[in-house]
């Protein structure tokens, strides 16, 4: 079977028509208002509140800074926070940067999210909050997590980096918990190049967050506390406004890709496709599979290499586990014996290409490669 002529990446941003962006840039050149709550920024915040069906949303330069600010907002700057090892580096790093010790909790084998049954045994007098991640946009067990938080007086901040547009029980997934943070990085479903947003349940909380992301300035002469520079600029916001116009087409195309992969890969021994979450309107941000070497014939790593040989750049999100990073590996909670499910999933996971401009014929061919590698290993 022939390789692809051009590399097929795990994702690609869908670019809006250049002329439309140029038109917006002409306005910027006229106004010369480039950042600090400019007109595009204000418009994007309002449009996102509408689209996501949330009341209080604050734009950021990226999700990592938004997570740092979320923690600062709740004054979580000492002690421990329970989180997942099966995530991108940013999740535990924001804890570290706030002077907090991450405590890693094992995950559920079906959703790949934190297993609530394991959270309570990790709570100590030092525990301040829970930082769960809706991995690949699949909702965490929100009720169970909230129940634990209520019983122990803990704050819940969701890393909702993957959840743009996901609805759960008819509500935006990013509206649960004490705060949620979305990422608008170039690799995300909705993108501003770099960017993110903090969704909060109250106006007061949102106002404080707005001050904190602007060095703590409440007005020209009042600094309410030690803030940071977390602002989104007008170039990013303009790009976001154009992206938002086409978001439904992006999701619809990804839904079709998801359907084709599911159909084609269902019968391949050793390939598991995660079950679709209940009560959830999905966003198709990622297409993860699990590779069981004993049934598939070759390991996940071998499959990853063989796909690369065909010019397909699937990614092992999230391997290695964050608990394996040298900066965290010595923590008691990072001991692999405490994280058996996460350890197994990290060895088997592979995310296949999915994005709005990916040809459906390419999806068919990638599926054929997966079938072919299994048969040729017999
Ligand atoms: N929490 C979670 C759970 C996250 O997943 C992330 C970010 C964050 C927090 C933090 O959000 P931000 O602070 O970034 O807003 C990428 C992204 O850099 C990262 O944002 C993302 N998660 C993570 C899952 O993926 P890499 O190292 O895999 O990116 P990279 O550069 O290898 O890109 C992957 C593929 O995407 C490339 O092979 C091709 C394509 N690509 C990438 C870029 C940057 C493009 O086509 N155009 C581009 O501009 O981390």
PDB file of C-alpha atoms in Angstrom, residues 205-327:
ATOM      1  CA  UNK A 205     -15.513  36.081  39.827  1.00  0.00           C
ATOM      2  CA  UNK A 206     -15.248  37.111  36.184  1.00  0.00           C
ATOM      3  CA  UNK A 207     -14.456  40.721  37.174  1.00  0.00           C
ATOM      4  CA  UNK A 208     -11.635  39.587  39.481  1.00  0.00           C
ATOM      5  CA  UNK A 209     -10.279  37.349  36.731  1.00  0.00           C
ATOM      6  CA  UNK A 210     -10.331  40.310  34.320  1.00  0.00           C
ATOM      7  CA  UNK A 211      -8.261  42.348  36.787  1.00  0.00           C
ATOM      8  CA  UNK A 212      -5.865  39.468  37.444  1.00  0.00           C
ATOM      9  CA  UNK A 213      -5.168  38.909  33.732  1.00  0.00           C
ATOM     10  CA  UNK A 214      -4.304  42.637  33.394  1.00  0.00           C
ATOM     11  CA  UNK A 215      -1.612  42.930  36.101  1.00  0.00           C
ATOM     12  CA  UNK A 216      -4.300  43.410  38.766  1.00  0.00           C
ATOM     13  CA  UNK A 217      -5.401  46.811  37.394  1.00  0.00           C
ATOM     14  CA  UNK A 218      -8.985  47.714  38.330  1.00  0.00           C
ATOM     15  CA  UNK A 219      -8.549  51.222  36.914  1.00  0.00           C
ATOM     16  CA  UNK A 220      -5.678  53.497  35.939  1.00  0.00           C
ATOM     17  CA  UNK A 221      -4.515  53.949  39.515  1.00  0.00           C
ATOM     18  CA  UNK A 222      -5.817  50.903  41.392  1.00  0.00           C
ATOM     19  CA  UNK A 223      -4.036  47.548  41.482  1.00  0.00           C
ATOM     20  CA  UNK A 224      -6.156  45.051  43.422  1.00  0.00           C
ATOM     21  CA  UNK A 225      -3.456  42.383  43.698  1.00  0.00           C
ATOM     22  CA  UNK A 226      -0.478  40.744  42.033  1.00  0.00           C
ATOM     23  CA  UNK A 227      -1.871  40.048  38.545  1.00  0.00           C
ATOM     24  CA  UNK A 228      -0.190  38.805  35.402  1.00  0.00           C
ATOM     25  CA  UNK A 229      -0.404  39.592  31.699  1.00  0.00           C
ATOM     26  CA  UNK A 230      -2.839  37.020  30.343  1.00  0.00           C
ATOM     27  CA  UNK A 231      -4.636  39.127  27.736  1.00  0.00           C
ATOM     28  CA  UNK A 232      -5.665  38.034  24.263  1.00  0.00           C
ATOM     29  CA  UNK A 233      -4.720  40.561  21.566  1.00  0.00           C
ATOM     30  CA  UNK A 234      -6.762  41.854  18.620  1.00  0.00           C
ATOM     31  CA  UNK A 235      -4.964  39.717  15.992  1.00  0.00           C
ATOM     32  CA  UNK A 236      -6.012  36.583  17.855  1.00  0.00           C
ATOM     33  CA  UNK A 237      -9.548  37.822  18.540  1.00  0.00           C
ATOM     34  CA  UNK A 238     -10.087  38.741  14.852  1.00  0.00           C
ATOM     35  CA  UNK A 239      -8.993  35.240  13.813  1.00  0.00           C
ATOM     36  CA  UNK A 240     -11.351  33.772  16.410  1.00  0.00           C
ATOM     37  CA  UNK A 241     -14.334  35.736  15.100  1.00  0.00           C
ATOM     38  CA  UNK A 242     -13.761  34.294  11.626  1.00  0.00           C
ATOM     39  CA  UNK A 243     -13.273  30.781  13.003  1.00  0.00           C
ATOM     40  CA  UNK A 244     -16.514  30.977  14.931  1.00  0.00           C
ATOM     41  CA  UNK A 245     -18.477  31.697  11.743  1.00  0.00           C
ATOM     42  CA  UNK A 246     -17.470  28.273  10.396  1.00  0.00           C
ATOM     43  CA  UNK A 247     -17.451  26.186  13.541  1.00  0.00           C
ATOM     44  CA  UNK A 248     -20.548  24.164  12.678  1.00  0.00           C
ATOM     45  CA  UNK A 249     -19.085  23.053   9.330  1.00  0.00           C
ATOM     46  CA  UNK A 250     -15.879  22.076  11.166  1.00  0.00           C
ATOM     47  CA  UNK A 251     -17.791  19.943  13.662  1.00  0.00           C
ATOM     48  CA  UNK A 252     -20.000  18.385  10.960  1.00  0.00           C
ATOM     49  CA  UNK A 253     -16.992  17.288   8.906  1.00  0.00           C
ATOM     50  CA  UNK A 254     -15.292  15.840  11.967  1.00  0.00           C
ATOM     51  CA  UNK A 255     -18.486  13.954  12.832  1.00  0.00           C
ATOM     52  CA  UNK A 256     -18.302  12.300   9.410  1.00  0.00           C
ATOM     53  CA  UNK A 257     -14.640  11.371   9.951  1.00  0.00           C
ATOM     54  CA  UNK A 258     -15.525   9.909  13.348  1.00  0.00           C
ATOM     55  CA  UNK A 259     -18.302   7.850  11.725  1.00  0.00           C
ATOM     56  CA  UNK A 260     -15.999   6.457   9.029  1.00  0.00           C
ATOM     57  CA  UNK A 261     -13.264   5.488  11.486  1.00  0.00           C
ATOM     58  CA  UNK A 262     -15.827   3.849  13.780  1.00  0.00           C
ATOM     59  CA  UNK A 263     -17.309   1.845  10.914  1.00  0.00           C
ATOM     60  CA  UNK A 264     -13.980   0.791   9.454  1.00  0.00           C
ATOM     61  CA  UNK A 265     -12.060   0.002  12.623  1.00  0.00           C
ATOM     62  CA  UNK A 266     -14.849  -1.724  14.577  1.00  0.00           C
ATOM     63  CA  UNK A 267     -13.986  -5.186  13.280  1.00  0.00           C
ATOM     64  CA  UNK A 268     -10.203  -5.032  13.581  1.00  0.00           C
ATOM     65  CA  UNK A 269      -9.011  -7.360  16.383  1.00  0.00           C
ATOM     66  CA  UNK A 270      -7.068  -5.536  19.093  1.00  0.00           C
ATOM     67  CA  UNK A 271      -8.301  -2.039  18.199  1.00  0.00           C
ATOM     68  CA  UNK A 272     -10.691  -0.542  20.739  1.00  0.00           C
ATOM     69  CA  UNK A 273     -12.651   2.614  20.044  1.00  0.00           C
ATOM     70  CA  UNK A 274     -13.843   4.375  23.216  1.00  0.00           C
ATOM     71  CA  UNK A 275     -17.591   4.223  23.786  1.00  0.00           C
ATOM     72  CA  UNK A 276     -19.499   7.412  23.081  1.00  0.00           C
ATOM     73  CA  UNK A 277     -20.339   9.285  26.277  1.00  0.00           C
ATOM     74  CA  UNK A 278     -23.997   9.351  27.338  1.00  0.00           C
ATOM     75  CA  UNK A 279     -26.039  12.571  27.553  1.00  0.00           C
ATOM     76  CA  UNK A 280     -23.308  14.306  25.573  1.00  0.00           C
ATOM     77  CA  UNK A 281     -23.319  16.402  22.420  1.00  0.00           C
ATOM     78  CA  UNK A 282     -19.773  15.717  21.230  1.00  0.00           C
ATOM     79  CA  UNK A 283     -17.307  17.979  19.411  1.00  0.00           C
ATOM     80  CA  UNK A 284     -15.129  15.318  17.719  1.00  0.00           C
ATOM     81  CA  UNK A 285     -11.951  17.098  18.785  1.00  0.00           C
ATOM     82  CA  UNK A 286      -9.898  13.869  18.853  1.00  0.00           C
ATOM     83  CA  UNK A 287     -10.160  10.305  17.599  1.00  0.00           C
ATOM     84  CA  UNK A 288      -8.354   8.084  20.130  1.00  0.00           C
ATOM     85  CA  UNK A 289      -7.974   4.313  19.795  1.00  0.00           C
ATOM     86  CA  UNK A 290      -6.438   1.681  22.078  1.00  0.00           C
ATOM     87  CA  UNK A 291      -4.064  -0.891  20.608  1.00  0.00           C
ATOM     88  CA  UNK A 292      -3.886  -4.267  22.354  1.00  0.00           C
ATOM     89  CA  UNK A 293      -0.701  -5.878  21.068  1.00  0.00           C
ATOM     90  CA  UNK A 294      -1.744  -9.415  22.018  1.00  0.00           C
ATOM     91  CA  UNK A 295      -4.749  -9.226  19.687  1.00  0.00           C
ATOM     92  CA  UNK A 296      -3.587  -6.697  17.096  1.00  0.00           C
ATOM     93  CA  UNK A 297      -0.238  -8.381  16.532  1.00  0.00           C
ATOM     94  CA  UNK A 298       1.935  -5.273  16.789  1.00  0.00           C
ATOM     95  CA  UNK A 299       2.338  -2.763  19.606  1.00  0.00           C
ATOM     96  CA  UNK A 300       1.010   0.795  19.697  1.00  0.00           C
ATOM     97  CA  UNK A 301       4.589   2.036  19.227  1.00  0.00           C
ATOM     98  CA  UNK A 302       5.090  -0.185  16.194  1.00  0.00           C
ATOM     99  CA  UNK A 303       1.765   0.973  14.719  1.00  0.00           C
ATOM    100  CA  UNK A 304       2.807   4.606  15.332  1.00  0.00           C
ATOM    101  CA  UNK A 305       6.089   3.977  13.465  1.00  0.00           C
ATOM    102  CA  UNK A 306       4.442   2.132  10.584  1.00  0.00           C
ATOM    103  CA  UNK A 307       1.928   4.928  10.118  1.00  0.00           C
ATOM    104  CA  UNK A 308       4.816   7.419  10.069  1.00  0.00           C
ATOM    105  CA  UNK A 309       6.450   5.338   7.342  1.00  0.00           C
ATOM    106  CA  UNK A 310       3.227   5.938   5.385  1.00  0.00           C
ATOM    107  CA  UNK A 311       3.476   9.691   6.147  1.00  0.00           C
ATOM    108  CA  UNK A 312       0.663   9.613   8.759  1.00  0.00           C
ATOM    109  CA  UNK A 313       1.576  11.468  11.963  1.00  0.00           C
ATOM    110  CA  UNK A 314      -0.743   9.976  14.580  1.00  0.00           C
ATOM    111  CA  UNK A 315       0.085  11.092  18.136  1.00  0.00           C
ATOM    112  CA  UNK A 316       0.401   9.326  21.495  1.00  0.00           C
ATOM    113  CA  UNK A 317      -1.662  11.837  23.487  1.00  0.00           C
ATOM    114  CA  UNK A 318      -0.902  11.373  26.460  1.00  0.00           C
ATOM    115  CA  UNK A 319       2.261   9.332  26.649  1.00  0.00           C
ATOM    116  CA  UNK A 320       4.393   9.597  28.704  1.00  0.00           C
ATOM    117  CA  UNK A 321       2.124  10.190  31.679  1.00  0.00           C
ATOM    118  CA  UNK A 322       2.817  13.474  33.495  1.00  0.00           C
ATOM    119  CA  UNK A 323       3.675  11.361  36.565  1.00  0.00           C
ATOM    120  CA  UNK A 324       6.709  10.073  34.624  1.00  0.00           C
ATOM    121  CA  UNK A 325       8.207  13.543  34.062  1.00  0.00           C
ATOM    122  CA  UNK A 326      11.419  13.906  36.103  1.00  0.00           C
ATOM    123  CA  UNK A 327       9.924  16.921  37.943  1.00  0.00           C
TER     124      UNK A 327
END
